[in-house]
CSV table of C-alpha atoms in Angstrom, one decimal:
chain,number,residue,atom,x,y,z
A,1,UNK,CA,-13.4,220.5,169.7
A,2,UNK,CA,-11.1,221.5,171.8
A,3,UNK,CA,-11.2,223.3,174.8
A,4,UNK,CA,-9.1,226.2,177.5
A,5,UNK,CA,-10.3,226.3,180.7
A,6,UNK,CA,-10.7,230.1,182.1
A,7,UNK,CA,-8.3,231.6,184.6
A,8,UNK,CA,-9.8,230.7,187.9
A,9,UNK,CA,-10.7,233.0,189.9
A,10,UNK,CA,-8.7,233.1,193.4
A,11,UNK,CA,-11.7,234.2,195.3
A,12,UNK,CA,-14.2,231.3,193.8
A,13,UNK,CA,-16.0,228.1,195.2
A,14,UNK,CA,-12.7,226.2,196.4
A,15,UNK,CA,-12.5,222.7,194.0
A,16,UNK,CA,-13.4,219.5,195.6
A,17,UNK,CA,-14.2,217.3,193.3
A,18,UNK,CA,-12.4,217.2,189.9
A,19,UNK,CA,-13.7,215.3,187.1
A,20,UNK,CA,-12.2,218.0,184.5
A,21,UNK,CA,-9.3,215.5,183.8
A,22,UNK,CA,-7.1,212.5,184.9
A,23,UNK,CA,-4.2,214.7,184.4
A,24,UNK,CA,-5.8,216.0,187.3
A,25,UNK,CA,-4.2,213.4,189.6
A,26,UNK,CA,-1.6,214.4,192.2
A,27,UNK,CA,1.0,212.0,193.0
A,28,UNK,CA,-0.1,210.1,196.2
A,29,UNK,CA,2.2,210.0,199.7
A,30,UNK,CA,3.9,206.5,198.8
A,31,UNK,CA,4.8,207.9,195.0
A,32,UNK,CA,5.8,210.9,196.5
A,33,UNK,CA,8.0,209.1,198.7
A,34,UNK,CA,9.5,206.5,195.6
A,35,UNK,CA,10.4,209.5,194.2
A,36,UNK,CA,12.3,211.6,196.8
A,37,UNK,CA,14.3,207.7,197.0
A,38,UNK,CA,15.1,207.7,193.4
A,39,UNK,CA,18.0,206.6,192.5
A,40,UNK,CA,19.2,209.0,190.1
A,41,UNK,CA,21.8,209.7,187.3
A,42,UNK,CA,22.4,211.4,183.7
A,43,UNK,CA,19.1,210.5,182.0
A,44,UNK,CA,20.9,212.1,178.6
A,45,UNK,CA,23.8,209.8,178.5
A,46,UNK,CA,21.7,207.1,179.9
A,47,UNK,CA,23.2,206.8,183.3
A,48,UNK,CA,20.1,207.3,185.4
A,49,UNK,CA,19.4,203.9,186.5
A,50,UNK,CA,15.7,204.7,187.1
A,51,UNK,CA,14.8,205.9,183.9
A,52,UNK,CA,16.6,203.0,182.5
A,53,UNK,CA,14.8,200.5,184.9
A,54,UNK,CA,11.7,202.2,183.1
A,55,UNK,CA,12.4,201.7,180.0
A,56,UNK,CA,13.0,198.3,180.4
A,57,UNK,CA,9.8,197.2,181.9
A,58,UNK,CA,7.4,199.6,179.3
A,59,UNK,CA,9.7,198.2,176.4
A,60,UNK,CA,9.3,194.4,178.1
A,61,UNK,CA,5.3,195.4,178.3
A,62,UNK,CA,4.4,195.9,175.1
A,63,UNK,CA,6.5,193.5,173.5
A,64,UNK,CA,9.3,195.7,172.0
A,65,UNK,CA,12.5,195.8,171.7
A,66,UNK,CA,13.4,199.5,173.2
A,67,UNK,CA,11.5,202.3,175.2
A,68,UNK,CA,12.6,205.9,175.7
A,69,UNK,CA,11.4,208.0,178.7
A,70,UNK,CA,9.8,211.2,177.7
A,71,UNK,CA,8.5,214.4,179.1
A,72,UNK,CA,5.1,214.5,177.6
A,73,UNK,CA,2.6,211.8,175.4
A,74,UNK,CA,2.5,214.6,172.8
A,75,UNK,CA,6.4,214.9,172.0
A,76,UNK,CA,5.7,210.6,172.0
A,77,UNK,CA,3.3,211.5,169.4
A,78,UNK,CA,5.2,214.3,167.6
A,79,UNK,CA,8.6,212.4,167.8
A,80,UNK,CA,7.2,209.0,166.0
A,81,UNK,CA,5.8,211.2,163.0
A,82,UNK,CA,9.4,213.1,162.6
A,83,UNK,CA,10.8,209.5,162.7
A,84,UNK,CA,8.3,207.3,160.5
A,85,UNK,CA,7.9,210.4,157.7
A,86,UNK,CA,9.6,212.9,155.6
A,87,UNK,CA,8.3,216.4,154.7
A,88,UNK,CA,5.2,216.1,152.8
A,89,UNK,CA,4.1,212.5,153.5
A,90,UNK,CA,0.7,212.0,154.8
A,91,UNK,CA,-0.5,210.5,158.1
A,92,UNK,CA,-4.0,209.0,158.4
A,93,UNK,CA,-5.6,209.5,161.6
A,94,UNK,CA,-9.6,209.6,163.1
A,95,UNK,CA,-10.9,213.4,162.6
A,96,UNK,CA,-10.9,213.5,166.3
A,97,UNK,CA,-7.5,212.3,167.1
A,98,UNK,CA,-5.3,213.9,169.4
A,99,UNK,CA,-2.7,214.3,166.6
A,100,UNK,CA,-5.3,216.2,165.2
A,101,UNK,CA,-6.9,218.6,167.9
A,102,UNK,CA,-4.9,218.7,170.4
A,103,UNK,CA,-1.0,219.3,169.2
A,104,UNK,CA,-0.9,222.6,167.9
A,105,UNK,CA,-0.9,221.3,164.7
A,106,UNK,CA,3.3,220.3,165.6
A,107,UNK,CA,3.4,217.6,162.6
A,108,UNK,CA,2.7,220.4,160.4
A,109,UNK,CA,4.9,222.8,161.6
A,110,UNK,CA,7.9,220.6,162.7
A,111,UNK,CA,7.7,217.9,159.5
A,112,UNK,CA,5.8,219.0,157.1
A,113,UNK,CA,3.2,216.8,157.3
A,114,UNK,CA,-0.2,216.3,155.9
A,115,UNK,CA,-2.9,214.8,157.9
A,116,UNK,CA,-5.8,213.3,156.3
A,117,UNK,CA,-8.7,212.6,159.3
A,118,UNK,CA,-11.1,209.4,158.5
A,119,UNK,CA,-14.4,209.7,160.1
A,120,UNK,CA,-16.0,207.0,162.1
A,121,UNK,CA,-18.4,206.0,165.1
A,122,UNK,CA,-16.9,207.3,168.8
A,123,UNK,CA,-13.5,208.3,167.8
A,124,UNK,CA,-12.5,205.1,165.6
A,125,UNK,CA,-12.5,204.6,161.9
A,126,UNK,CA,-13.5,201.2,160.5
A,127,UNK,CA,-10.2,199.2,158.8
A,128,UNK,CA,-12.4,199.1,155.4
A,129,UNK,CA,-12.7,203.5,155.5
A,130,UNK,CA,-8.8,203.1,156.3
A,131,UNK,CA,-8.3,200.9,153.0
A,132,UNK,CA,-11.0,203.4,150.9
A,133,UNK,CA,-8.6,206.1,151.8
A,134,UNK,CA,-4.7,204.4,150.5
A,135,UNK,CA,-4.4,206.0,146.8
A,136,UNK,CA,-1.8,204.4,144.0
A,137,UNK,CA,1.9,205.4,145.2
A,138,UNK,CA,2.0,208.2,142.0
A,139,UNK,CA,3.7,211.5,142.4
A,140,UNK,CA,1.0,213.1,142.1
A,141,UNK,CA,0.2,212.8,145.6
A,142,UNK,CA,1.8,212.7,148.8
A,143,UNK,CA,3.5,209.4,150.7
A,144,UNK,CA,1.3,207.6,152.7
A,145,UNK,CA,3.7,206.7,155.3
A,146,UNK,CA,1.7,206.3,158.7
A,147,UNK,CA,-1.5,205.4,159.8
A,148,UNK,CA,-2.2,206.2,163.6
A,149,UNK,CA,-5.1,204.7,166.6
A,150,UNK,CA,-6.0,206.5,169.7
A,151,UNK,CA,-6.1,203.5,172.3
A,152,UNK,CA,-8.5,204.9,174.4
A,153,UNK,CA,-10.7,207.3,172.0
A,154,UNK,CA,-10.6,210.4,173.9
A,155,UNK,CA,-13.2,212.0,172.3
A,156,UNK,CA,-15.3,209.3,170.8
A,157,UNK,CA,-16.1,209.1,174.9
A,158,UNK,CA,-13.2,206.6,176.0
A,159,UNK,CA,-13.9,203.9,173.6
A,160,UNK,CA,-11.7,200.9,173.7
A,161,UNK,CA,-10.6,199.9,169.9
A,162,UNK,CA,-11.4,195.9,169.3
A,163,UNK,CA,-8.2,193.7,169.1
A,164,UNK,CA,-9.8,192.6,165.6
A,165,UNK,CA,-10.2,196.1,164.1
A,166,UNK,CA,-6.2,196.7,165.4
A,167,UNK,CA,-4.9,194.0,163.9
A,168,UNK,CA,-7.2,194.2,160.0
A,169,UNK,CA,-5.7,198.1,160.0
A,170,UNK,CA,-2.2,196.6,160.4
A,171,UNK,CA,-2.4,193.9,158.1
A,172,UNK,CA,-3.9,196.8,155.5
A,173,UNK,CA,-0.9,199.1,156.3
A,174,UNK,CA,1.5,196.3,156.2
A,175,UNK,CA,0.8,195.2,152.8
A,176,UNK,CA,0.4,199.2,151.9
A,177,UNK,CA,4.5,199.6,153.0
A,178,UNK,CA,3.1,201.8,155.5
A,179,UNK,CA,4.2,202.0,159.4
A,180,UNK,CA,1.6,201.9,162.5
A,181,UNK,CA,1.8,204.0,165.4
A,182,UNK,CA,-0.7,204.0,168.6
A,183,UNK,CA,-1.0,207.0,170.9
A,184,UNK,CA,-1.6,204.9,173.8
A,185,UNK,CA,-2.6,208.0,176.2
A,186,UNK,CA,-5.3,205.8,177.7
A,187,UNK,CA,-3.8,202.1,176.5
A,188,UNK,CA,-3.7,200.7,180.1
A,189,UNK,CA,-7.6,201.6,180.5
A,190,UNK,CA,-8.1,199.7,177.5
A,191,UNK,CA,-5.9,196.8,178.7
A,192,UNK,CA,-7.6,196.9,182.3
A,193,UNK,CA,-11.2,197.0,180.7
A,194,UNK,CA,-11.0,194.6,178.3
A,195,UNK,CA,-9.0,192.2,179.8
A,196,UNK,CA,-6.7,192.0,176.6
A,197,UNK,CA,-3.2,192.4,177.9
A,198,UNK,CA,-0.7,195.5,176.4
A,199,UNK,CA,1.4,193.2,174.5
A,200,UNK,CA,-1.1,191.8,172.9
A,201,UNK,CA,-3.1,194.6,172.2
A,202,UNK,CA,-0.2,196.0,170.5
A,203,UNK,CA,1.3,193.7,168.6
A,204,UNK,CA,2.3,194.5,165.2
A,205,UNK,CA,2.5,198.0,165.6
A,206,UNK,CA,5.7,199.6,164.8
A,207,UNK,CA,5.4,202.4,167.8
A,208,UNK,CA,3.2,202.6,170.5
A,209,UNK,CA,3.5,204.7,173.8
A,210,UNK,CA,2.0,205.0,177.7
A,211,UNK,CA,1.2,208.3,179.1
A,212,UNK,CA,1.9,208.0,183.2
A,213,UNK,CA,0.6,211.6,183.6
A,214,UNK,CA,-3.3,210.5,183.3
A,215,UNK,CA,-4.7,207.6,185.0
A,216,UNK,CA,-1.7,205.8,186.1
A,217,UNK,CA,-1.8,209.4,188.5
A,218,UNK,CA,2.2,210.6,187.7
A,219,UNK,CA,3.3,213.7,187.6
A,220,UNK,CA,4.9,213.7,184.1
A,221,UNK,CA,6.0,211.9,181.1
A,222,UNK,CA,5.2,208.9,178.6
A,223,UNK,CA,7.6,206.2,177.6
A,224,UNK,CA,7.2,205.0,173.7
A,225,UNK,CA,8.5,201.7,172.7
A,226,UNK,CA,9.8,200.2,169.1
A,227,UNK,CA,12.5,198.5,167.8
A,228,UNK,CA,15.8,199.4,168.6
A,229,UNK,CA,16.5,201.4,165.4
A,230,UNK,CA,13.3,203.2,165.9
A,231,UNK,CA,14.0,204.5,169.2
A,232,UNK,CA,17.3,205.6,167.9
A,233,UNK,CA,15.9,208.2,166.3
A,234,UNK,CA,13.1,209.3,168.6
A,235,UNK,CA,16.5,209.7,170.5
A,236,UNK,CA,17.6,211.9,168.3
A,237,UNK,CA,14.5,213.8,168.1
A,238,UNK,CA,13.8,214.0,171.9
A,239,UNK,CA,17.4,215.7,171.7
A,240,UNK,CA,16.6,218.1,169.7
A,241,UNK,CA,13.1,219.2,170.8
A,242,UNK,CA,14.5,219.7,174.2
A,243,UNK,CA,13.0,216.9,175.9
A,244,UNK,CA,16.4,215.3,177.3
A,245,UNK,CA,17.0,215.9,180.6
A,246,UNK,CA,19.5,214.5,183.4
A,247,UNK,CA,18.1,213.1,186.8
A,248,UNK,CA,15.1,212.5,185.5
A,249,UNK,CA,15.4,209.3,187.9
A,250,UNK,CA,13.0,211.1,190.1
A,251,UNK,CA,10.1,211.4,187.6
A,252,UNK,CA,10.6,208.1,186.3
A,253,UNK,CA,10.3,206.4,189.9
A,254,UNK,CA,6.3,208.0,190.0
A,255,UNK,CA,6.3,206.1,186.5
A,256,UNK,CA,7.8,202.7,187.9
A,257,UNK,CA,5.7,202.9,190.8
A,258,UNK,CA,2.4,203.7,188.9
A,259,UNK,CA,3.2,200.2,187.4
A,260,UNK,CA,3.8,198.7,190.4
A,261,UNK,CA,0.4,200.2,191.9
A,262,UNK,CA,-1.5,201.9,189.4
A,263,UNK,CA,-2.8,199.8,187.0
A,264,UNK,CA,-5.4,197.1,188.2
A,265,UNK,CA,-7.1,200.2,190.2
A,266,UNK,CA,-7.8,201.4,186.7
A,267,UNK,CA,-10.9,199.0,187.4
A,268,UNK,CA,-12.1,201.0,190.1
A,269,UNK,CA,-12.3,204.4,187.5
A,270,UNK,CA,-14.0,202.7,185.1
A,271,UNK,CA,-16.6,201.6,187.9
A,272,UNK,CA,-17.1,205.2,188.9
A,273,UNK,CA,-17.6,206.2,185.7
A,274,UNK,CA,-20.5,203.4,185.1
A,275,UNK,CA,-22.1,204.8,188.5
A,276,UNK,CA,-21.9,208.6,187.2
A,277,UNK,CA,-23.2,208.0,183.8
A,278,UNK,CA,-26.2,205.6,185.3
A,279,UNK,CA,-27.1,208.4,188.0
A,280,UNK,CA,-26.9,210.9,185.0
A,281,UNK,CA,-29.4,208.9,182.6
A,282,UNK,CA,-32.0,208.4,185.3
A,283,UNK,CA,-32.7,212.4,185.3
A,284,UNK,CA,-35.1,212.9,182.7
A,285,UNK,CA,-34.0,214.6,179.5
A,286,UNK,CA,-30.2,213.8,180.0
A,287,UNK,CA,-28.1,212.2,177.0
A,288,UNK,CA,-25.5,210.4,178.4
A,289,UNK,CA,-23.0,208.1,176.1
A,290,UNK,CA,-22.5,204.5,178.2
A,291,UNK,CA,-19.0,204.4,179.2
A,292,UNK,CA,-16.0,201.7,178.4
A,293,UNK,CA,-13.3,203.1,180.4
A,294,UNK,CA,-12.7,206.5,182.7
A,295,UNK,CA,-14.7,209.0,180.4
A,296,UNK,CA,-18.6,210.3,180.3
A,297,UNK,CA,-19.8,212.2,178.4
A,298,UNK,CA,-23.3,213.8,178.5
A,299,UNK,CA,-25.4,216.4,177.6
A,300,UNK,CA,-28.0,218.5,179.5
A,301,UNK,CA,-29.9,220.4,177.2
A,302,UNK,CA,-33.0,217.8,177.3
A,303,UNK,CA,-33.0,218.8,180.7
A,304,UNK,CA,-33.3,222.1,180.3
A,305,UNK,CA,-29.8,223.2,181.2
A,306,UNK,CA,-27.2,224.2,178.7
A,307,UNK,CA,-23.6,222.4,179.0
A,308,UNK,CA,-21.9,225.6,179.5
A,309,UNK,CA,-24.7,226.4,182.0
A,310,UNK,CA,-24.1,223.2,183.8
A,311,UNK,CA,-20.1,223.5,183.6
A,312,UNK,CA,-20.5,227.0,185.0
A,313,UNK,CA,-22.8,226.0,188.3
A,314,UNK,CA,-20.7,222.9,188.7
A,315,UNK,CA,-17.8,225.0,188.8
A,316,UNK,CA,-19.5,227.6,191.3
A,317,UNK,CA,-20.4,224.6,193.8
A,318,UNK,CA,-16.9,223.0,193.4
A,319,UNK,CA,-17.1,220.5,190.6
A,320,UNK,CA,-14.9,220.8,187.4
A,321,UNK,CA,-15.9,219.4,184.2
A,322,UNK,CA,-14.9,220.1,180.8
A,323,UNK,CA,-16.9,221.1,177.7
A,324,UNK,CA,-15.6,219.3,174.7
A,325,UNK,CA,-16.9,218.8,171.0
A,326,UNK,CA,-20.2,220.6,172.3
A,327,UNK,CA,-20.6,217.8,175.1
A,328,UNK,CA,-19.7,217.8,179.2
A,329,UNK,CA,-16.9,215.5,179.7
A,330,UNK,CA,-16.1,214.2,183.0
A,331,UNK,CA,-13.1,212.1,183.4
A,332,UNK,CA,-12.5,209.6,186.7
A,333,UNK,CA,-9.4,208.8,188.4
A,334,UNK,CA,-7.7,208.0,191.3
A,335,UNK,CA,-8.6,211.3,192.6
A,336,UNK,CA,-12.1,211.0,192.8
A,337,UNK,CA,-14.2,208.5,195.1
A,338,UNK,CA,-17.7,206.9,194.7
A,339,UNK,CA,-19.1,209.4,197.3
A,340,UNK,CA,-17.9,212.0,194.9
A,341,UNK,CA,-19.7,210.6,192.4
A,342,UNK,CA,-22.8,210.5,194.2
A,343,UNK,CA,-22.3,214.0,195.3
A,344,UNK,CA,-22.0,215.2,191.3
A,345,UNK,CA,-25.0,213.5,190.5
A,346,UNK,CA,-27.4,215.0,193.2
A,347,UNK,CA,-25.0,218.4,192.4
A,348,UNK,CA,-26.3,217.8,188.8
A,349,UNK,CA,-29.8,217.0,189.7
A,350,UNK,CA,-30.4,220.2,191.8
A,351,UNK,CA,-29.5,222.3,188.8
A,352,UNK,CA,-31.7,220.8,186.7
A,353,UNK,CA,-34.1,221.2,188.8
A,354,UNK,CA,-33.5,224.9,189.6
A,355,UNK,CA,-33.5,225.5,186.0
């Protein structure tokens, strides 16, 4: 399911277009520039005016009471399980959440934490497999204490989770005593595309978090958001994992200007990502998933051409894609233009055609 990208080679095809990730993104001139004019301070004691400015509008946009700044989405992840559980609870998560795949298995190894995955359709479970999975509170079995939603899907190809489906799992958790946290890598895609704005979208959930370092094109960090008590302890956490820092003013100003800039252009991914996966489906044997947001997700082999053959010849004609659960992912972003676009499909098509 999850994937490492080989070493590249120095003396390969130079990149030109890549749709391997939006992590991809490199900070543009004007964000490069709010950050050199950061105004700056001791992030750890919280006297870095930027970070705190931050805070402040992630913690007023999604409804909360308080926000911490933090290096990465997965220490937001990793630092809301040490907080909601206690060694040996269990979390309930889709079998294809990041918490899952994609952490090192750190809720394990830092809390002691079981994971149980629910399966579903394109990376979400239904709120009625969420409530067929809550046994009687016996001690013969572990605490259910957490029940987590990827807002976007990563790997069920970017899907956007309905508002409905949100708010039944909460209602089901709430009257199971049990606390909600979103891992919101993608949450401003789902916001953009669906028109439903971050507050709303999540309401009712004790945690939730923004990664900056994807689509919103910073160069680092995530800032999750609770109530005041909550994000206490993340503080405490985020202390001792080694996430603190002290001028961190100058990352956070790519964040604050990502808001400022960054987010309605969202739309503009999620329209190359339509044009890429209709040029893909009109070559003949290609499976291609219909996007919601920034991801595609495709496979060749109807067309004669394995994925790993197609990521390979990609890759030697300056194209980067990712294999992932057995499929080609490509991911838009601010990074990648509708020429580009065009360019990967006919890329595509002349491999299929060779093959």
């Amino acid at each position: 399911m999850t994937y490492t990208p080989a070493p590249r080679d120095p003396k390969q095809t130079p990149v030109r277009i890549n749709l391997l990730s939006d992590t991809q993104t490199r900070p543009t001139p004007a964000m490069r520039d709010a950050m050199a004019r950061a105004d700056v301070g001791d992030e750890q004691i919280g006297d870095d005016p930027t970070v705190n400015l931050l805070c402040e509008r992630v913690a007023d946009l999604l409804g909360k009471e308080a926000a911490v700044f933090m290096p990465s989405g997965t220490m937001c992840n990793v630092a809301a399980t040490l907080v909601h559980c206690r060694p040996g609870d269990e979390i309930l998560a889709h079998e294809s959440a990041h918490i899952i795949a994609r952490e090192g298995g750190a809720h394990a190894a830092l809390g002691g934490f079981q994971i149980t995955a629910l399966p579903g359709a394109d990376g979400q479970f239904a709120p009625d497999t969420f409530r067929k999975a809550l046994h009687p509170r016996t001690r013969y079995q572990p605490p259910q204490t957490v029940v987590s939603a990827e807002q976007t899907a990563n790997i069920g190809g970017g899907t956007i989770w309905k508002k409905t489906d949100l708010d039944e799992v909460v209602q089901i958790a709430r009257s199971n005593g049990m606390a909600t946290h979103m891992d919101g890598a993608r949450l401003l895609n789902a916001c953009v595309a669906s028109g439903i704005s971050a507050r709303d979208m999540t309401a009712g959930w004790d945690s939730a978090w923004i990664d900056f370092s994807k689509g919103l094109g910073a160069p680092i960090g995530g800032v999750i958001a609770g109530s005041r008590d909550f994000i206490d302890e993340v503080w405490r956490w985020k202390q001792r994992l080694g996430g603190s820092m002290r001028q961190a003013g100058i990352c956070a100003a790519a964040c604050v200007y990502a808001l400022d800039h960054h987010v309605d252009r969202l739309a503009d991914d999620h329209a190359n990502a339509r044009a890429l996966a209709r040029g893909l489906s009109q070559i003949a044997g290609m499976q291609v998933q219909q996007p919601e947001t920034n991801l595609v997700f495709f496979t060749p082999d109807g067309a004669g051409v394995t994925g790993d053959r197609m990521v390979e010849a990609l890759r030697n004609r300056g194209v980067l894609l990712a294999m992932m659960d057995g499929r080609i992912r490509a991911c838009t972003h601010l990074d990648v233009t509708a020429a580009m676009i065009d360019e990967t499909v006919g890329l595509v098509r002349e491999i299929v055609r060779g093959a």
